[in-house]
Coordinates of C-alpha atoms and ligand atoms in Angstrom, one line a residue:
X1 CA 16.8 -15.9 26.7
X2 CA 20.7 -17.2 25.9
X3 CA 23.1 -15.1 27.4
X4 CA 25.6 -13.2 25.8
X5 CA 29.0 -12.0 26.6
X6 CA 30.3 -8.9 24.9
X7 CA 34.0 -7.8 25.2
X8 CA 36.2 -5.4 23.6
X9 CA 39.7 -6.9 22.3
X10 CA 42.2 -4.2 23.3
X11 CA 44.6 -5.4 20.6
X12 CA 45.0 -8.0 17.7
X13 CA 46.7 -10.8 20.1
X14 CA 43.8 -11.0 22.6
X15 CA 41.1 -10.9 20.3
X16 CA 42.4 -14.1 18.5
X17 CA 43.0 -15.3 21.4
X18 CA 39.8 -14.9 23.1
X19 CA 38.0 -16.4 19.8
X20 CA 40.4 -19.0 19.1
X21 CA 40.0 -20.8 22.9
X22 CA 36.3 -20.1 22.8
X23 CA 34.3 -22.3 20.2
X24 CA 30.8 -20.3 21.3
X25 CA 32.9 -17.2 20.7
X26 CA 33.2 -14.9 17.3
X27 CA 34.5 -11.5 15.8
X28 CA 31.7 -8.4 15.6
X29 CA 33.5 -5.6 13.7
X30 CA 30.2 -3.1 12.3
X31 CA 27.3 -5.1 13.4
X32 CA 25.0 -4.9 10.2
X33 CA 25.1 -8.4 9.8
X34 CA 26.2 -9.7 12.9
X35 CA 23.6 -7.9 15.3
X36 CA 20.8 -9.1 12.8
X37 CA 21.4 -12.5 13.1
X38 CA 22.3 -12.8 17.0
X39 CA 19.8 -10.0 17.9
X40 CA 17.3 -9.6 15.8
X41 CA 16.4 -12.7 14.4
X42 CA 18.2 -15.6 17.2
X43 CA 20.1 -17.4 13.9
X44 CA 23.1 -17.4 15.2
X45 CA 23.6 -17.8 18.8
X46 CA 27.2 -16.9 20.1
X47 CA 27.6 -17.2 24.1
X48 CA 30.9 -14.4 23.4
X49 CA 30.9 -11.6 20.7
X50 CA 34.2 -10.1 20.9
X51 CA 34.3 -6.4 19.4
X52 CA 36.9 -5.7 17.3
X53 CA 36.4 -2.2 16.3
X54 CA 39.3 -0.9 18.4
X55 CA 41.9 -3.3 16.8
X56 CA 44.8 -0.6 15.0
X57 CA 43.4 -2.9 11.3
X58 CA 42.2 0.6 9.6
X59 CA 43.5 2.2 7.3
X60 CA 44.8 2.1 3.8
X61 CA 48.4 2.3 1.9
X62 CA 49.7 2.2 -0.9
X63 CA 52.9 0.4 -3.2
X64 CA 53.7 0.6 -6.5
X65 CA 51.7 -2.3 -7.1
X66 CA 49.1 -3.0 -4.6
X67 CA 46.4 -1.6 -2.4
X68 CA 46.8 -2.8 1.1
X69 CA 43.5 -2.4 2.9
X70 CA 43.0 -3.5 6.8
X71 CA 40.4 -5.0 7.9
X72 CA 38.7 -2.5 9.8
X73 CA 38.2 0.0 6.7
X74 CA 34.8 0.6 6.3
X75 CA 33.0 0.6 2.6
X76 CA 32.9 4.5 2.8
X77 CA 36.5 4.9 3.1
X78 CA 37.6 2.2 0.7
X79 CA 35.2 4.1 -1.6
X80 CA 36.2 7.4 -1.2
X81 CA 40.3 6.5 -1.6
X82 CA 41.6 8.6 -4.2
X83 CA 44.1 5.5 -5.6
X84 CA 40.6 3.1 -5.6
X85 CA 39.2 5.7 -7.5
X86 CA 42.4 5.8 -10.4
X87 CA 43.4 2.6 -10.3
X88 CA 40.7 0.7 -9.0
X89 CA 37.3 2.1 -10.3
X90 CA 35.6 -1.5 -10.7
X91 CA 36.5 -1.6 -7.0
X92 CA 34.8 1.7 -5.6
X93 CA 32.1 0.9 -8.5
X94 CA 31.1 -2.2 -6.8
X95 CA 31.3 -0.6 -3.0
X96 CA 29.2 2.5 -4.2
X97 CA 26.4 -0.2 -5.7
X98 CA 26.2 -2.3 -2.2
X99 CA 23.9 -1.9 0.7
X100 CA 23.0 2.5 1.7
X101 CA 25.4 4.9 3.2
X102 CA 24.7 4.5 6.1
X103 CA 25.5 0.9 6.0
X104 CA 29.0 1.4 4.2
X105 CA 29.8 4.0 6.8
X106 CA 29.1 1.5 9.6
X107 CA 30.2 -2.2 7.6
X108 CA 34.2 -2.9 7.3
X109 CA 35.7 -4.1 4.6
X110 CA 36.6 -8.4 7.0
X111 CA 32.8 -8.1 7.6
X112 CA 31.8 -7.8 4.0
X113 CA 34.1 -10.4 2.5
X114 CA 32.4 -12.3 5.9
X115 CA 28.8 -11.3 5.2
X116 CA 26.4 -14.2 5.9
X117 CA 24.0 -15.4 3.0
X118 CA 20.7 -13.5 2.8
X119 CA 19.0 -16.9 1.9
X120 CA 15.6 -15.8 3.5
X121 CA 15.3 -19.6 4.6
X122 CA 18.5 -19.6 6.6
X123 CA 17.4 -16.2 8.3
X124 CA 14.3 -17.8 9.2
X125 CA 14.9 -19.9 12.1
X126 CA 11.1 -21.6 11.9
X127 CA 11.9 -22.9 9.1
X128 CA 13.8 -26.5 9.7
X129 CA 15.6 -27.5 6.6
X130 CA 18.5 -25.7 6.4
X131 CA 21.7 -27.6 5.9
X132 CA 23.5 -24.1 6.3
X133 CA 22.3 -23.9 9.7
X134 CA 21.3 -27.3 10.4
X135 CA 23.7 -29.6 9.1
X136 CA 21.6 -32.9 7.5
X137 CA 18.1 -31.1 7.7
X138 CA 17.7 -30.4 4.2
X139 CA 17.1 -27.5 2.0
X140 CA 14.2 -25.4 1.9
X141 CA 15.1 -23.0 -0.6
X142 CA 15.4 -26.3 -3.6
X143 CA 11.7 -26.4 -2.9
X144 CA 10.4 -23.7 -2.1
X145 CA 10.1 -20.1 -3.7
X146 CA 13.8 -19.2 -4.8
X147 CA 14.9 -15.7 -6.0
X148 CA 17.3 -15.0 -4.7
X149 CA 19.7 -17.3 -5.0
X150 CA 22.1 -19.2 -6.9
X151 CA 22.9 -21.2 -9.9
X152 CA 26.6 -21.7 -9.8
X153 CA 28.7 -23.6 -7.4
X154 CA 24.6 -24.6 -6.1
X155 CA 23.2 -27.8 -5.7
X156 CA 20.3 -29.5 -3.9
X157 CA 22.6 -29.6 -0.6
X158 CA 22.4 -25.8 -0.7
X159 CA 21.8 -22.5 -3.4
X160 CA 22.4 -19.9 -1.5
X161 CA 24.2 -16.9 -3.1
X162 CA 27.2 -15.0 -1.5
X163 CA 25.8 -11.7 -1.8
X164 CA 28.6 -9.0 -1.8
X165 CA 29.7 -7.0 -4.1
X166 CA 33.0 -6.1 -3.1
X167 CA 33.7 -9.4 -3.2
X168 CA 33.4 -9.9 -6.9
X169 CA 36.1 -7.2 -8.6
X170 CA 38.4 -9.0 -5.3
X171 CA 37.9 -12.5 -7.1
X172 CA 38.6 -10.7 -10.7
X173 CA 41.8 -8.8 -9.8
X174 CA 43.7 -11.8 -7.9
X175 CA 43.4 -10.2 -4.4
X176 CA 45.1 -11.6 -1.1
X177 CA 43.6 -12.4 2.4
X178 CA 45.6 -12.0 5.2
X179 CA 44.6 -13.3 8.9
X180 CA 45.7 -13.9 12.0
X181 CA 45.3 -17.1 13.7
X182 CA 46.3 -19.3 16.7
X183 CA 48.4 -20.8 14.8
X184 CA 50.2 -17.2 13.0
X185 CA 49.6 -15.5 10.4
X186 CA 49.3 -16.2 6.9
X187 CA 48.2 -15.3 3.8
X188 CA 46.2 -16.8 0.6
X189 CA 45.1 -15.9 -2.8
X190 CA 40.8 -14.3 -2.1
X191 CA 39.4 -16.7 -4.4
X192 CA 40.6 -19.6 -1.7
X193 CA 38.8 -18.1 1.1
X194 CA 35.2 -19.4 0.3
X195 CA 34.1 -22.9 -0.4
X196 CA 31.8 -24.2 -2.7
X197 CA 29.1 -25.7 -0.1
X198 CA 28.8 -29.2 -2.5
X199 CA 27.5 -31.3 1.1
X200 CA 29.0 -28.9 3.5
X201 CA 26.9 -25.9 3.7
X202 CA 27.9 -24.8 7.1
X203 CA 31.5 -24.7 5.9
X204 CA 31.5 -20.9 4.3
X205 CA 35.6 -20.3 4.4
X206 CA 39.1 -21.8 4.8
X207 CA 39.2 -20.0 8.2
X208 CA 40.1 -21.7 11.2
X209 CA 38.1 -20.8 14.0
X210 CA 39.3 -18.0 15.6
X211 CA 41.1 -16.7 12.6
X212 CA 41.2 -13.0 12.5
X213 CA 41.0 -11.1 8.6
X214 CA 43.3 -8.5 9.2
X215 CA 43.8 -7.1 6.2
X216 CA 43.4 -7.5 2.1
X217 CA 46.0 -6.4 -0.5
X218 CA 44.4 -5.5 -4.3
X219 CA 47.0 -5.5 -6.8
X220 CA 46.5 -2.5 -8.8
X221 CA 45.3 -2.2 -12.7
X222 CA 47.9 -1.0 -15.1
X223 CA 47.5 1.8 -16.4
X224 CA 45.6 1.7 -20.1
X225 CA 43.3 -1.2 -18.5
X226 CA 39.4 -0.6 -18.5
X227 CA 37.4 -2.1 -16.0
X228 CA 33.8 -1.7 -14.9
X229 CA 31.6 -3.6 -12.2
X230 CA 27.7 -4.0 -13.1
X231 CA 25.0 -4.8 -11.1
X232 CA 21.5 -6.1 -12.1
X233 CA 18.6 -5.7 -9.3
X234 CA 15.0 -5.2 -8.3
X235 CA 15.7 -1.5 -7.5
X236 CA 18.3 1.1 -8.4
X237 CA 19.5 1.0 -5.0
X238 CA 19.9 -0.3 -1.3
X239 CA 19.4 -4.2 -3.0
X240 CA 21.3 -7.0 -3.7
X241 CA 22.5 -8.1 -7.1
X242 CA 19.9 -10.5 -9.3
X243 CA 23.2 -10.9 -11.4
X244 CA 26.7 -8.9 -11.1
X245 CA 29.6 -8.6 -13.1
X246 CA 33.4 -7.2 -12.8
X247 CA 35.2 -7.1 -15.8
X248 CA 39.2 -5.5 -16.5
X249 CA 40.0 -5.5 -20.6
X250 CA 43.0 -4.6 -22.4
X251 CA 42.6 -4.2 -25.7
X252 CA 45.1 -3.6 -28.2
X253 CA 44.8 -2.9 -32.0
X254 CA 41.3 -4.6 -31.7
X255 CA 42.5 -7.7 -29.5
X256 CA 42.0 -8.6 -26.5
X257 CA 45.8 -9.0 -24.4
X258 CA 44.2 -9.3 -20.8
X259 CA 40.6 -10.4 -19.6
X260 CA 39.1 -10.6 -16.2
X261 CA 35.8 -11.3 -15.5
X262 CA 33.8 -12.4 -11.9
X263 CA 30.0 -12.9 -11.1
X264 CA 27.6 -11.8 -8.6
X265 CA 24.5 -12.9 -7.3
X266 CA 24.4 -16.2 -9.1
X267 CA 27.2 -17.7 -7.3
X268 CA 27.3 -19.7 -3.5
X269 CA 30.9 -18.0 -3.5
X270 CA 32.2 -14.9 -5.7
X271 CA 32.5 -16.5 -8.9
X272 CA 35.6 -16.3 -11.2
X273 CA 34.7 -17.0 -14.8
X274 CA 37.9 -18.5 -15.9
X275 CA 36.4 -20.7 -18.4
X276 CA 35.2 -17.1 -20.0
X277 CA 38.6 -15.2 -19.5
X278 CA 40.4 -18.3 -21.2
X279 CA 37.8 -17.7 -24.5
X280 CA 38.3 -13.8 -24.7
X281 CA 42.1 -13.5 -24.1
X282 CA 43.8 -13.5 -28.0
X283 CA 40.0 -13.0 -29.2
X284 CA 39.1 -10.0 -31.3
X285 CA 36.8 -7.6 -28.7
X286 CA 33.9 -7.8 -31.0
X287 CA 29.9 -9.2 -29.7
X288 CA 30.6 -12.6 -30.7
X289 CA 33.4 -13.3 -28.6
X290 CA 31.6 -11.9 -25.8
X291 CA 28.6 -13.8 -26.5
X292 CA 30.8 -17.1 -26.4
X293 CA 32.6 -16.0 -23.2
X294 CA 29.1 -15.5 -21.7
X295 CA 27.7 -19.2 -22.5
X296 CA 31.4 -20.3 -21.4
X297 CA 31.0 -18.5 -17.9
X298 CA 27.4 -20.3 -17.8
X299 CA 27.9 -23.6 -18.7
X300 CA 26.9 -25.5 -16.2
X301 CA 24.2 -24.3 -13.7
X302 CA 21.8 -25.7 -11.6
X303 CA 18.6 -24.0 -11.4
X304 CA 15.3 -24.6 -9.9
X305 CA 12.4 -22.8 -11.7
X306 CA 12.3 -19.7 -9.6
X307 CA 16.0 -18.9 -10.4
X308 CA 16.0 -20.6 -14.5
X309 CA 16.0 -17.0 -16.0
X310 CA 19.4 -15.8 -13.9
X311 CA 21.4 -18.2 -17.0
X312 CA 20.3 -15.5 -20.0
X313 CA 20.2 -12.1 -17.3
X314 CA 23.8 -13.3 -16.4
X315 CA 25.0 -14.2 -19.3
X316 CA 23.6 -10.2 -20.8
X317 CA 25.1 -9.0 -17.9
X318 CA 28.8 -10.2 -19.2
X319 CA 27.7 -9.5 -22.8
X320 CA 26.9 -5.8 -21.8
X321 CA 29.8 -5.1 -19.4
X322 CA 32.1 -6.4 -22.3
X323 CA 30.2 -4.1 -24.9
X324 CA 30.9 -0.9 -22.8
X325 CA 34.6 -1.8 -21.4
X326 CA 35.2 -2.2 -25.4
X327 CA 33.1 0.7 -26.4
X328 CA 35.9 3.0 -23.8
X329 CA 38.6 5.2 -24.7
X330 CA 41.7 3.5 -23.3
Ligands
FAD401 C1 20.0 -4.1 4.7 C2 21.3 -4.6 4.2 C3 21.6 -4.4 2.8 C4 22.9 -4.8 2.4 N1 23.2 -4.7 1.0 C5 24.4 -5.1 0.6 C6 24.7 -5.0 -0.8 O1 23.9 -4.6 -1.6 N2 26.0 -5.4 -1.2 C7 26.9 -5.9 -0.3 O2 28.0 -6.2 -0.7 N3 26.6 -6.0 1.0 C8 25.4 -5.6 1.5 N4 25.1 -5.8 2.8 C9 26.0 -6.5 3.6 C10 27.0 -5.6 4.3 O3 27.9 -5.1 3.4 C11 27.6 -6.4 5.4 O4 26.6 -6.6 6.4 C12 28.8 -5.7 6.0 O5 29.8 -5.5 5.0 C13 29.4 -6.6 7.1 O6 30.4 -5.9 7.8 P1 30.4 -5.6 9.3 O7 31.6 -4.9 9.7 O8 29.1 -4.9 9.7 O9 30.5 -7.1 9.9 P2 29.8 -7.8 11.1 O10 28.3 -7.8 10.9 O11 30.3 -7.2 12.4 O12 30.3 -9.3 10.9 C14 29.9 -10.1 9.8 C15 30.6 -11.4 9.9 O13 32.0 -11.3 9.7 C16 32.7 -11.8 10.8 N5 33.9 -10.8 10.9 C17 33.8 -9.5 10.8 N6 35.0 -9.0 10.7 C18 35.9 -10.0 10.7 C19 37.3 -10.1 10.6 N7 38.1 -9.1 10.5 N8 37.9 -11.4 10.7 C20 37.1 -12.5 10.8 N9 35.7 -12.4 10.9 C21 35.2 -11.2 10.8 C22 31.8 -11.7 12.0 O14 32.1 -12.6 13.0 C23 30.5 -12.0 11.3 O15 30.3 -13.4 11.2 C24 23.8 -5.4 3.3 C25 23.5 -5.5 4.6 C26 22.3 -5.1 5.1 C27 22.0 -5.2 6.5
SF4_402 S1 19.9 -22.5 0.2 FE1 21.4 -23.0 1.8 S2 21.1 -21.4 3.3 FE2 19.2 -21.5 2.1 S3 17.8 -23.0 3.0 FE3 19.0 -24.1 1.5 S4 20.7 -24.9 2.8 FE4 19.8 -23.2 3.9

């Protein structure tokens, strides 16, 4: 048996400094994924967790223009906000579709942008190739049965998916990360904190180590904008996404004047369909355009067999999330 140290950071400084000196060291905030892989299933193996659920990073408030969410909100209480709920419906859509309540009233809002992949081949530490944990052994997953997983950003170093939810309206509406580090604080746009795994699967973020998420800031939708989040899975609930999309429109006289559009479930990070966005912005918000935003977003994928039929369920994912956003009242 490894031994583990547990201590609770008494306030922001120490706990980035305890991490930051400590390379065996890391953050636990809720536990649901953290406890599964250091507990449960010996994945990861931390000599220090340091608990950060007394850290004063919960809570939310409000601008004119943005959202600003610390880090220690849980999923239930970004959720039940009254602004997420008026101004940010793809965002509460999208919290309301992930994991059970029980887990959103345990998981905060750093752990779920921090979530580790659910690649059944990483949590499985008899098998051996697993470039994600095991740097240079291979991948098990390009082989082997693949479901799960994804087919953008992917390639035989590594497909697995990211597999929030949250995540993917944060990549459509241009959110911010802030963190604290050794080094300061800083901020950057959300769609630069994870990295596309190319030959690097172990490298998941921009963090340093040691760098503490301490809050996110969600710039608001105007008001007239329609926006939706929609979720593809085995079963209607408590599962991850086959395919996911968040879309924002604004339509005016039958054109489009603003598009947004992120993927779920078919992505090794949350995916931003700019290619898509660039195809329906000036475009009349009809089936056709969506159609040809759809094969935009999907251009390039790489598949193995057991994941081939995520291209068309993705690409009917966009088609159908365009079709109701349209189909709205502003
Ligand atoms: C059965 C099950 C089903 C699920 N289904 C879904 C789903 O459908 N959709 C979905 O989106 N999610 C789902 N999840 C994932 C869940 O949302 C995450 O486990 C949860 O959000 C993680 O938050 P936490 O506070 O528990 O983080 P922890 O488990 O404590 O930590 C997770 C990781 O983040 C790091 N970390 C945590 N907070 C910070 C911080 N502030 N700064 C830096 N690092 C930090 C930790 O070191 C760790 O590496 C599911 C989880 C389970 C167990
Ligand atoms: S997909 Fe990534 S996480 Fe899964 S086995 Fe391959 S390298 Fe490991």
């Amino acid at each position: 048996m490894q031994p583990l140290e547990y201590v609770r950071a008494e306030d922001t400084a120490a706990a980035v400094a305890l991490v930051s000196a400590d390379p065996q060291a890391q953050y636990l905030a809720g536990g649901t994924t953290q406890l599964d892989l250091v507990l449960k299933d010996g994945v990861v193996a931390p000599e220090r967790l340091v608990d950060i659920t007394r850290l004063p990073l919960r809570g939310i408030t409000r601008s004119s223009t943005a959202l600003h969410v610390g880090a220690l909100t849980t999923m239930a209480e970004l959720a039940a906000d009254a602004t997420v709920g008026e101004r940010l419906p793809l965002v509460r859509e999208a919290l309301l579709a992930g994991a059970s309540p029980q887990l959103r009233n345990m998981a905060t809002i750093g752990g779920n942008l921090l979530q580790r992949t659910r690649c059944r081949y990483f949590r499985d530490p008899t098998v051996a190739a697993c470039n994600k944990r095991a740097p240079g052994s291979g991948c098990a997953a390009v082989r082997g049965p693949a479901r799960m997983h994804a087919i953008l950003g992917a390639s035989e170093h590594c497909i697995a998916v990211h597999g929030s939810d949250l995540c993917v309206p944060l990549a459509a509406l241009d959110a911010v990360v802030h963190v604290e580090g050794a080094g300061g604080a800083r901020r950057f746009p959300f769609t630069e904190l994870h990295v596309v795994p190319r030959d690097r699967p172990d490298v998941e973020t921009v963090l340093r180590h040691g760098e503490l998420v301490t809050a996110i800031e969600i710039p608001l939708l105007s008001v007239g904008a329609r926006s939706g989040y929609l979720k593809v899975r085995d079963r209607a609930s408590y599962e991850f996404a086959l395919t996911s999309a968040a879309a924002v429109l604004t339509i005016e006289d039958g054109t489009i004047a603003e598009a947004r559009l992120a993927l779920g479930g078919v992505g090794t990070v949350p995916w931003r369909a700019r290619e898509a966005e660039e195809i329906l912005i000036g475009a009349s918000a009809r089936g056709e355009t969506f159609r040809s935003a759809a094969d935009a977003a999907l251009r390039s994928p790489f598949t193995v067999p057991g994941t081939a039929f995520k291209v068309e369920l993705a690409k009917r994912t966009i088609v159908r999330i365009l079709h109701t956003l349209a189909a709205e009242r502003p």
